[in-house]
Tab-separated table of C-alpha atoms in Angstrom:
chain	number	residue	atom	x	y	z
A	1	UNK	CA	-7.363	42.886	-31.717
A	2	UNK	CA	-6.122	42.956	-28.219
A	3	UNK	CA	-3.257	40.784	-29.326
A	4	UNK	CA	-2.333	43.281	-32.009
A	5	UNK	CA	-2.440	46.067	-29.476
A	6	UNK	CA	-0.090	44.126	-27.313
A	7	UNK	CA	2.243	43.530	-30.209
A	8	UNK	CA	2.433	47.230	-31.026
A	9	UNK	CA	3.079	48.215	-27.473
A	10	UNK	CA	5.875	45.709	-27.351
A	11	UNK	CA	7.482	46.454	-30.656
A	12	UNK	CA	7.024	50.153	-31.249
A	13	UNK	CA	9.653	51.079	-28.709
A	14	UNK	CA	12.000	48.589	-30.295
A	15	UNK	CA	12.660	50.913	-33.197
A	16	UNK	CA	14.266	53.465	-30.874
A	17	UNK	CA	16.906	51.476	-29.000
A	18	UNK	CA	19.797	49.994	-30.924
A	19	UNK	CA	19.308	46.382	-30.024
A	20	UNK	CA	16.236	44.760	-31.379
A	21	UNK	CA	16.831	41.635	-29.451
A	22	UNK	CA	15.944	42.616	-25.986
A	23	UNK	CA	13.435	44.661	-24.213
A	24	UNK	CA	12.017	44.537	-20.786
A	25	UNK	CA	8.623	43.387	-20.102
A	26	UNK	CA	8.282	46.084	-17.495
A	27	UNK	CA	6.415	48.143	-20.054
A	28	UNK	CA	4.069	45.310	-20.623
A	29	UNK	CA	3.700	44.779	-16.925
A	30	UNK	CA	2.803	48.396	-16.316
A	31	UNK	CA	0.370	48.552	-19.167
A	32	UNK	CA	-1.183	45.190	-19.057
A	33	UNK	CA	-0.625	43.861	-15.601
A	34	UNK	CA	-3.895	45.183	-14.383
A	35	UNK	CA	-5.776	43.938	-17.366
A	36	UNK	CA	-4.691	40.407	-16.715
A	37	UNK	CA	-4.273	39.552	-20.374
A	38	UNK	CA	-2.856	36.195	-21.161
A	39	UNK	CA	0.694	36.502	-22.330
A	40	UNK	CA	0.931	35.954	-26.042
A	41	UNK	CA	3.230	33.083	-26.502
A	42	UNK	CA	4.243	33.542	-30.118
A	43	UNK	CA	5.623	37.051	-29.900
A	44	UNK	CA	7.322	36.700	-26.599
A	45	UNK	CA	9.834	34.063	-25.719
A	46	UNK	CA	8.765	30.645	-24.741
A	47	UNK	CA	10.448	30.878	-21.436
A	48	UNK	CA	8.379	33.704	-20.083
A	49	UNK	CA	7.609	33.687	-16.401
A	50	UNK	CA	4.376	35.056	-14.983
A	51	UNK	CA	4.273	38.762	-15.567
A	52	UNK	CA	3.480	39.909	-12.093
A	53	UNK	CA	6.076	37.764	-10.381
A	54	UNK	CA	9.128	38.504	-12.475
A	55	UNK	CA	8.830	41.657	-14.444
A	56	UNK	CA	12.100	41.328	-16.343
A	57	UNK	CA	12.761	38.518	-18.710
A	58	UNK	CA	14.683	37.911	-21.865
A	59	UNK	CA	13.311	37.436	-25.339
A	60	UNK	CA	14.761	34.640	-27.377
A	61	UNK	CA	17.304	35.657	-29.950
A	62	UNK	CA	15.340	34.874	-33.078
A	63	UNK	CA	12.756	37.545	-32.668
A	64	UNK	CA	13.593	38.931	-36.081
A	65	UNK	CA	10.657	37.105	-37.562
A	66	UNK	CA	8.525	38.793	-34.977
A	67	UNK	CA	9.976	42.128	-35.901
A	68	UNK	CA	8.859	41.461	-39.459
A	69	UNK	CA	5.354	40.752	-38.307
A	70	UNK	CA	5.470	43.780	-36.054
A	71	UNK	CA	6.126	46.039	-39.019
A	72	UNK	CA	2.847	44.929	-40.514
A	73	UNK	CA	1.006	45.886	-37.394
A	74	UNK	CA	2.623	49.283	-37.123
A	75	UNK	CA	0.119	50.591	-39.659
A	76	UNK	CA	-2.673	50.273	-37.173
A	77	UNK	CA	-1.615	53.267	-35.165
A	78	UNK	CA	-4.950	54.457	-33.839
A	79	UNK	CA	-5.234	51.472	-31.549
A	80	UNK	CA	-1.850	52.137	-30.075
A	81	UNK	CA	-2.588	55.770	-29.306
A	82	UNK	CA	-3.856	55.111	-25.823
A	83	UNK	CA	-0.802	53.048	-25.040
A	84	UNK	CA	1.756	55.416	-26.532
A	85	UNK	CA	1.594	57.859	-23.666
A	86	UNK	CA	2.255	55.108	-21.186
A	87	UNK	CA	5.049	53.608	-23.200
A	88	UNK	CA	7.394	56.628	-23.317
A	89	UNK	CA	7.605	56.899	-19.553
A	90	UNK	CA	8.909	53.406	-19.374
A	91	UNK	CA	11.133	53.934	-22.340
A	92	UNK	CA	13.709	55.578	-20.149
A	93	UNK	CA	14.046	52.665	-17.855
A	94	UNK	CA	13.844	50.397	-20.814
A	95	UNK	CA	16.938	51.927	-22.397
A	96	UNK	CA	18.767	51.594	-19.114
A	97	UNK	CA	17.655	48.059	-18.692
A	98	UNK	CA	18.399	47.052	-22.232
A	99	UNK	CA	22.072	47.699	-21.671
A	100	UNK	CA	22.096	45.398	-18.683
A	101	UNK	CA	19.911	42.925	-20.473
A	102	UNK	CA	22.479	42.495	-23.175
A	103	UNK	CA	24.789	40.760	-20.713
A	104	UNK	CA	21.969	38.914	-19.053
A	105	UNK	CA	20.747	37.479	-22.305
A	106	UNK	CA	24.122	35.905	-23.029
A	107	UNK	CA	24.259	33.124	-20.420
A	108	UNK	CA	21.512	30.866	-21.580
A	109	UNK	CA	18.961	29.741	-19.096
A	110	UNK	CA	20.200	26.633	-17.401
A	111	UNK	CA	18.638	23.601	-18.918
A	112	UNK	CA	17.191	21.064	-16.552
A	113	UNK	CA	19.860	18.743	-15.282
A	114	UNK	CA	18.625	15.241	-15.844
A	115	UNK	CA	19.828	13.067	-13.012
A	116	UNK	CA	18.867	9.941	-14.774
A	117	UNK	CA	17.166	6.995	-13.176
A	118	UNK	CA	18.019	7.683	-9.535
A	119	UNK	CA	16.210	4.759	-7.990
A	120	UNK	CA	17.551	2.413	-10.631
A	121	UNK	CA	21.088	3.532	-9.896
A	122	UNK	CA	20.583	3.073	-6.169
A	123	UNK	CA	19.141	-0.393	-6.681
A	124	UNK	CA	22.061	-1.395	-8.870
A	125	UNK	CA	24.486	-0.197	-6.250
A	126	UNK	CA	22.711	-2.107	-3.517
A	127	UNK	CA	22.686	-5.254	-5.634
A	128	UNK	CA	26.378	-4.857	-6.364
A	129	UNK	CA	27.065	-4.468	-2.662
A	130	UNK	CA	25.118	-7.633	-1.916
A	131	UNK	CA	26.932	-9.479	-4.694
A	132	UNK	CA	30.255	-8.795	-3.051
A	133	UNK	CA	29.160	-10.677	0.026
A	134	UNK	CA	27.493	-13.543	-1.806
A	135	UNK	CA	26.805	-14.115	-5.476
A	136	UNK	CA	23.219	-14.769	-6.421
A	137	UNK	CA	22.609	-17.166	-9.285
A	138	UNK	CA	20.160	-16.399	-12.013
A	139	UNK	CA	16.848	-17.752	-10.707
A	140	UNK	CA	13.916	-18.418	-12.951
A	141	UNK	CA	10.473	-19.846	-12.534
A	142	UNK	CA	10.627	-23.610	-12.559
A	143	UNK	CA	14.011	-23.925	-10.894
A	144	UNK	CA	14.173	-26.369	-8.045
A	145	UNK	CA	16.197	-24.498	-5.543
A	146	UNK	CA	17.784	-25.015	-2.139
A	147	UNK	CA	18.161	-22.049	0.154
A	148	UNK	CA	20.162	-21.873	3.315
A	149	UNK	CA	18.839	-19.211	5.576
A	150	UNK	CA	20.109	-17.865	8.836
A	151	UNK	CA	17.231	-17.030	11.101
A	152	UNK	CA	18.097	-14.670	13.937
A	153	UNK	CA	15.702	-16.491	16.287
A	154	UNK	CA	17.082	-19.879	15.444
A	155	UNK	CA	20.711	-19.002	15.828
A	156	UNK	CA	21.979	-22.574	16.124
A	157	UNK	CA	22.132	-23.640	12.539
A	158	UNK	CA	21.021	-22.608	9.112
A	159	UNK	CA	17.510	-23.521	8.063
A	160	UNK	CA	17.303	-25.247	4.729
A	161	UNK	CA	14.428	-24.578	2.393
A	162	UNK	CA	13.977	-26.571	-0.730
A	163	UNK	CA	11.301	-26.209	-3.327
A	164	UNK	CA	10.278	-25.031	-6.728
A	165	UNK	CA	10.354	-21.368	-7.668
A	166	UNK	CA	6.806	-20.521	-8.619
A	167	UNK	CA	7.287	-16.840	-9.244
A	168	UNK	CA	9.871	-14.138	-9.373
A	169	UNK	CA	9.027	-10.507	-8.731
A	170	UNK	CA	11.636	-8.033	-9.865
A	171	UNK	CA	11.945	-4.939	-7.722
A	172	UNK	CA	15.592	-4.013	-7.646
A	173	UNK	CA	17.078	-4.894	-4.294
A	174	UNK	CA	13.808	-6.413	-3.086
A	175	UNK	CA	13.610	-8.932	-5.919
A	176	UNK	CA	11.786	-11.888	-4.447
A	177	UNK	CA	11.155	-15.475	-5.355
A	178	UNK	CA	8.318	-17.592	-4.117
A	179	UNK	CA	9.294	-21.139	-3.275
A	180	UNK	CA	6.732	-23.881	-2.814
A	181	UNK	CA	7.096	-27.256	-1.230
A	182	UNK	CA	4.987	-29.863	0.485
A	183	UNK	CA	6.364	-30.235	4.010
A	184	UNK	CA	4.936	-32.996	6.161
A	185	UNK	CA	1.708	-33.174	4.201
A	186	UNK	CA	0.990	-29.449	3.989
A	187	UNK	CA	1.937	-27.089	1.215
A	188	UNK	CA	4.096	-24.168	2.271
A	189	UNK	CA	4.980	-21.166	0.163
A	190	UNK	CA	7.700	-18.831	1.291
A	191	UNK	CA	8.705	-15.572	-0.306
A	192	UNK	CA	12.434	-14.882	-0.111
A	193	UNK	CA	14.137	-11.613	-0.976
A	194	UNK	CA	17.095	-13.065	-2.863
A	195	UNK	CA	19.554	-10.306	-2.027
A	196	UNK	CA	18.895	-10.530	1.684
A	197	UNK	CA	21.978	-10.867	3.874
A	198	UNK	CA	20.207	-13.549	5.899
A	199	UNK	CA	20.377	-15.928	2.976
A	200	UNK	CA	23.694	-17.679	3.189
A	201	UNK	CA	23.433	-19.733	0.022
A	202	UNK	CA	21.127	-20.299	-2.891
A	203	UNK	CA	21.719	-23.287	-5.090
A	204	UNK	CA	19.782	-24.398	-8.130
A	205	UNK	CA	19.452	-28.140	-7.812
A	206	UNK	CA	17.336	-28.920	-10.863
A	207	UNK	CA	15.109	-27.312	-13.370
A	208	UNK	CA	11.636	-28.271	-14.432
A	209	UNK	CA	10.348	-27.238	-17.811
A	210	UNK	CA	7.417	-24.910	-17.351
A	211	UNK	CA	5.577	-22.740	-19.799
A	212	UNK	CA	4.336	-20.099	-17.392
A	213	UNK	CA	5.997	-17.295	-15.522
A	214	UNK	CA	3.901	-17.830	-12.412
A	215	UNK	CA	3.090	-21.382	-11.401
A	216	UNK	CA	0.100	-20.621	-9.236
A	217	UNK	CA	-1.704	-23.632	-10.679
A	218	UNK	CA	0.486	-25.888	-8.549
A	219	UNK	CA	-1.666	-25.081	-5.525
A	220	UNK	CA	-4.591	-26.846	-7.136
A	221	UNK	CA	-2.741	-29.820	-8.441
A	222	UNK	CA	-1.810	-33.012	-6.702
A	223	UNK	CA	0.697	-32.697	-3.887
A	224	UNK	CA	3.192	-34.871	-5.668
A	225	UNK	CA	3.952	-32.066	-8.138
A	226	UNK	CA	5.223	-29.910	-5.313
A	227	UNK	CA	7.116	-32.590	-3.423
A	228	UNK	CA	10.883	-32.549	-3.457
A	229	UNK	CA	13.155	-34.851	-1.522
B	1	UNK	CA	-7.083	-32.172	-5.009
B	2	UNK	CA	-10.000	-32.181	-7.447
B	3	UNK	CA	-12.341	-32.049	-4.495
B	4	UNK	CA	-10.548	-29.052	-3.036
B	5	UNK	CA	-10.623	-27.390	-6.452
B	6	UNK	CA	-14.368	-27.853	-6.690
B	7	UNK	CA	-14.844	-26.516	-3.181
B	8	UNK	CA	-12.653	-23.564	-4.059
B	9	UNK	CA	-14.798	-22.841	-7.129
B	10	UNK	CA	-17.909	-22.838	-5.008
B	11	UNK	CA	-16.177	-20.599	-2.506
B	12	UNK	CA	-15.245	-18.224	-5.312
B	13	UNK	CA	-18.819	-18.147	-6.520
B	14	UNK	CA	-20.131	-17.580	-3.022
B	15	UNK	CA	-17.666	-14.797	-2.349
B	16	UNK	CA	-18.663	-13.134	-5.636
B	17	UNK	CA	-22.335	-13.201	-4.723
B	18	UNK	CA	-21.519	-12.182	-1.204
B	19	UNK	CA	-19.710	-9.182	-2.567
B	20	UNK	CA	-22.602	-8.253	-4.828
B	21	UNK	CA	-25.223	-8.516	-2.145
B	22	UNK	CA	-23.302	-6.884	0.677
B	23	UNK	CA	-21.913	-3.435	0.505
B	24	UNK	CA	-18.461	-4.476	1.628
B	25	UNK	CA	-15.650	-3.137	-0.540
B	26	UNK	CA	-17.867	-1.134	-2.814
B	27	UNK	CA	-16.311	-2.055	-6.108
B	28	UNK	CA	-18.788	-4.790	-6.862
B	29	UNK	CA	-21.225	-3.406	-9.358
B	30	UNK	CA	-22.786	-5.530	-12.040
B	31	UNK	CA	-20.662	-3.795	-14.661
B	32	UNK	CA	-17.520	-4.821	-12.821
B	33	UNK	CA	-18.498	-8.422	-12.410
B	34	UNK	CA	-16.425	-9.601	-15.344
B	35	UNK	CA	-13.315	-7.751	-14.242
B	36	UNK	CA	-13.756	-8.979	-10.704
B	37	UNK	CA	-13.731	-12.590	-11.915
B	38	UNK	CA	-9.998	-12.605	-12.450
B	39	UNK	CA	-9.513	-10.859	-9.139
B	40	UNK	CA	-11.385	-13.584	-7.319
B	41	UNK	CA	-9.783	-16.499	-9.096
B	42	UNK	CA	-6.766	-15.673	-6.940
B	43	UNK	CA	-8.321	-15.943	-3.550
B	44	UNK	CA	-7.614	-13.085	-1.242
B	45	UNK	CA	-6.741	-14.846	1.973
B	46	UNK	CA	-7.732	-13.051	5.092
B	47	UNK	CA	-7.878	-13.304	8.844
B	48	UNK	CA	-9.279	-16.057	10.982
B	49	UNK	CA	-12.495	-14.752	12.419
B	50	UNK	CA	-15.747	-15.907	13.915
B	51	UNK	CA	-17.188	-18.946	12.120
B	52	UNK	CA	-13.860	-19.922	10.562
B	53	UNK	CA	-13.487	-23.670	10.645
B	54	UNK	CA	-9.982	-24.840	11.346
B	55	UNK	CA	-8.227	-28.141	11.381
B	56	UNK	CA	-6.808	-29.458	14.632
B	57	UNK	CA	-3.324	-30.894	14.316
B	58	UNK	CA	-2.618	-32.386	17.675
B	59	UNK	CA	-3.758	-35.514	19.413
B	60	UNK	CA	-6.126	-33.857	21.827
B	61	UNK	CA	-9.106	-35.636	20.300
B	62	UNK	CA	-10.756	-32.852	18.328
B	63	UNK	CA	-10.741	-32.857	14.550
B	64	UNK	CA	-12.381	-29.602	13.558
B	65	UNK	CA	-13.075	-26.464	15.543
B	66	UNK	CA	-14.923	-23.314	14.699
B	67	UNK	CA	-13.489	-20.014	15.837
B	68	UNK	CA	-15.858	-18.079	18.060
B	69	UNK	CA	-13.519	-15.300	19.101
B	70	UNK	CA	-10.166	-13.991	17.945
B	71	UNK	CA	-8.556	-12.991	21.212
B	72	UNK	CA	-6.044	-10.548	19.765
B	73	UNK	CA	-6.573	-8.314	16.787
B	74	UNK	CA	-9.558	-6.285	15.752
B	75	UNK	CA	-10.001	-7.825	12.346
B	76	UNK	CA	-9.209	-11.364	13.278
B	77	UNK	CA	-6.502	-13.761	14.233
B	78	UNK	CA	-3.326	-14.316	12.286
B	79	UNK	CA	-0.541	-16.829	12.426
B	80	UNK	CA	0.539	-17.388	16.019
B	81	UNK	CA	-2.468	-15.782	17.668
B	82	UNK	CA	-4.721	-17.417	20.190
B	83	UNK	CA	-8.404	-17.926	19.530
B	84	UNK	CA	-11.379	-19.270	21.379
B	85	UNK	CA	-13.128	-22.032	19.518
B	86	UNK	CA	-15.940	-24.509	19.726
B	87	UNK	CA	-15.267	-28.132	18.879
B	88	UNK	CA	-17.377	-29.226	15.955
B	89	UNK	CA	-15.958	-32.658	15.274
B	90	UNK	CA	-14.032	-34.926	17.590
B	91	UNK	CA	-12.603	-38.414	17.865
B	92	UNK	CA	-14.798	-40.714	19.924
B	93	UNK	CA	-12.397	-41.122	22.833
B	94	UNK	CA	-10.355	-38.021	23.154
B	95	UNK	CA	-9.567	-35.477	25.796
B	96	UNK	CA	-12.049	-32.976	24.366
B	97	UNK	CA	-15.598	-33.678	23.319
B	98	UNK	CA	-17.786	-32.168	20.683
B	99	UNK	CA	-19.373	-28.896	21.747
B	100	UNK	CA	-16.625	-27.965	24.173
B	101	UNK	CA	-15.318	-24.410	24.199
B	102	UNK	CA	-11.549	-24.401	24.058
B	103	UNK	CA	-8.623	-22.107	23.453
B	104	UNK	CA	-6.378	-22.712	20.491
B	105	UNK	CA	-3.240	-21.326	18.886
B	106	UNK	CA	-3.156	-20.828	15.151
B	107	UNK	CA	-0.162	-22.713	13.802
B	108	UNK	CA	-0.894	-22.581	10.089
B	109	UNK	CA	-2.726	-19.864	8.248
B	110	UNK	CA	-3.520	-19.406	4.587
B	111	UNK	CA	-2.951	-15.679	4.993
B	112	UNK	CA	0.678	-14.689	4.353
B	113	UNK	CA	2.570	-13.555	7.414
B	114	UNK	CA	5.429	-11.181	6.912
B	115	UNK	CA	8.683	-11.603	8.720
B	116	UNK	CA	11.040	-8.854	9.726
B	117	UNK	CA	13.653	-9.803	7.125
B	118	UNK	CA	11.250	-9.197	4.259
B	119	UNK	CA	10.195	-12.780	3.711
B	120	UNK	CA	6.654	-14.071	3.906
B	121	UNK	CA	5.273	-17.439	4.756
B	122	UNK	CA	1.939	-18.955	3.968
B	123	UNK	CA	0.458	-22.386	4.283
B	124	UNK	CA	-2.160	-24.196	2.306
B	125	UNK	CA	-4.604	-24.629	5.155
B	126	UNK	CA	-5.679	-23.186	8.484
B	127	UNK	CA	-4.711	-25.273	11.479
B	128	UNK	CA	-4.695	-24.927	15.252
B	129	UNK	CA	-3.333	-26.633	18.294
B	130	UNK	CA	-5.634	-26.769	21.314
B	131	UNK	CA	-4.237	-25.157	24.426
B	132	UNK	CA	-5.442	-24.277	27.885
B	133	UNK	CA	-5.923	-20.757	29.137
B	134	UNK	CA	-2.224	-20.400	29.974
B	135	UNK	CA	-1.116	-21.460	26.531
B	136	UNK	CA	0.107	-24.961	27.351
B	137	UNK	CA	-0.949	-27.503	24.735
B	138	UNK	CA	-3.510	-30.104	25.740
B	139	UNK	CA	-2.215	-32.752	23.378
B	140	UNK	CA	1.174	-34.417	23.362
B	141	UNK	CA	1.993	-34.408	19.671
B	142	UNK	CA	1.778	-31.867	16.903
B	143	UNK	CA	1.531	-32.901	13.260
B	144	UNK	CA	2.734	-31.009	10.257
B	145	UNK	CA	4.990	-27.966	9.967
B	146	UNK	CA	4.824	-24.989	12.322
B	147	UNK	CA	6.382	-21.596	11.755
B	148	UNK	CA	9.058	-19.770	13.770
B	149	UNK	CA	6.587	-17.127	14.732
B	150	UNK	CA	5.448	-19.223	17.664
B	151	UNK	CA	8.739	-18.624	19.410
B	152	UNK	CA	8.140	-14.917	19.392
B	153	UNK	CA	4.630	-15.457	20.726
B	154	UNK	CA	6.023	-17.536	23.545
B	155	UNK	CA	4.512	-20.853	22.472
B	156	UNK	CA	7.765	-22.678	22.940
B	157	UNK	CA	6.139	-25.913	24.067
B	158	UNK	CA	4.341	-26.289	20.756
B	159	UNK	CA	7.600	-25.726	18.919
B	160	UNK	CA	9.323	-28.480	20.859
B	161	UNK	CA	6.472	-30.884	20.128
B	162	UNK	CA	6.460	-30.002	16.447
B	163	UNK	CA	7.897	-32.364	13.921
B	164	UNK	CA	8.950	-29.757	11.473
B	165	UNK	CA	9.602	-26.052	11.864
B	166	UNK	CA	8.889	-24.192	8.668
């Protein structure tokens, strides 16, 4: 019933002004702001802002269906009697505002600009920048790979790391591979970010057929499966 | 390797029960036991702390030491840190005897150590080199690979003795 009251208060003044499309919500704000009624979504436009914050808003163009429903509710006049006296005082400002609202309703509310996948674009750019310096081959789990790395502490020559790729973690510019090898009797696993500028060269020497994406089982197997000359 | 696998299984089991009995990370309830199984099958390597047994990889005479104090770090020692240890097993005629309290530098750790260029390094075992209080190694040879991190920690002598720098 309260919803019907709201509908009448909204639509009864519509019959006076020429344009049925727009009306201010200032009348609603004055009448119902204090009552704290929830804004009825069906009759009023979808894009309504909170009543108290922004008193003026624009109704969507296809409110004709609502006007049809409003005519049905007009019969229930007694309920609107208490609101009628409040409505006329705002009618004046409503007529004034409706003229301005006609222009304001024309530019549609700006739709959200979708920027797209920002981080993905940045990663792609960073990878392209790294590819200009040095191309990175397609590395997969099971490749036996040789990496030449420049270590800032060990400035004399490049360190060479050889081993089998046991996993590849994709994370854009920080895509890493984990390389395992038995060095001097002890297993060593090193994680390399493949697009790092410290890596001077990556070469795939061989490939071993594997049926897993992560070869963590190699840690538990005999050392000879992780040994590479 | 089968032996190490069996020992790892027992370690997994022990860590599971340890988690259930203690109140440590608080996600070990009986309902979670099944989900925690997969979590523990990949061992979460952690710091070197009191009671950690480490392998000695120089020719100072000791074979195994047990950490009694991590000298730097609140949670424990990492790769390149110095620890105080007690010799648990030694060669019959060596420079150090069983029961001696010594200082040692961690040269290999199963816990991954991050480097400033985004790479990480981890070894399959925990190993130390015995040093004196100043950081000079007692032995004259170092076996196995050692990481670059020792250079930053000013253990240059160990690096020169090392056969292979990881």
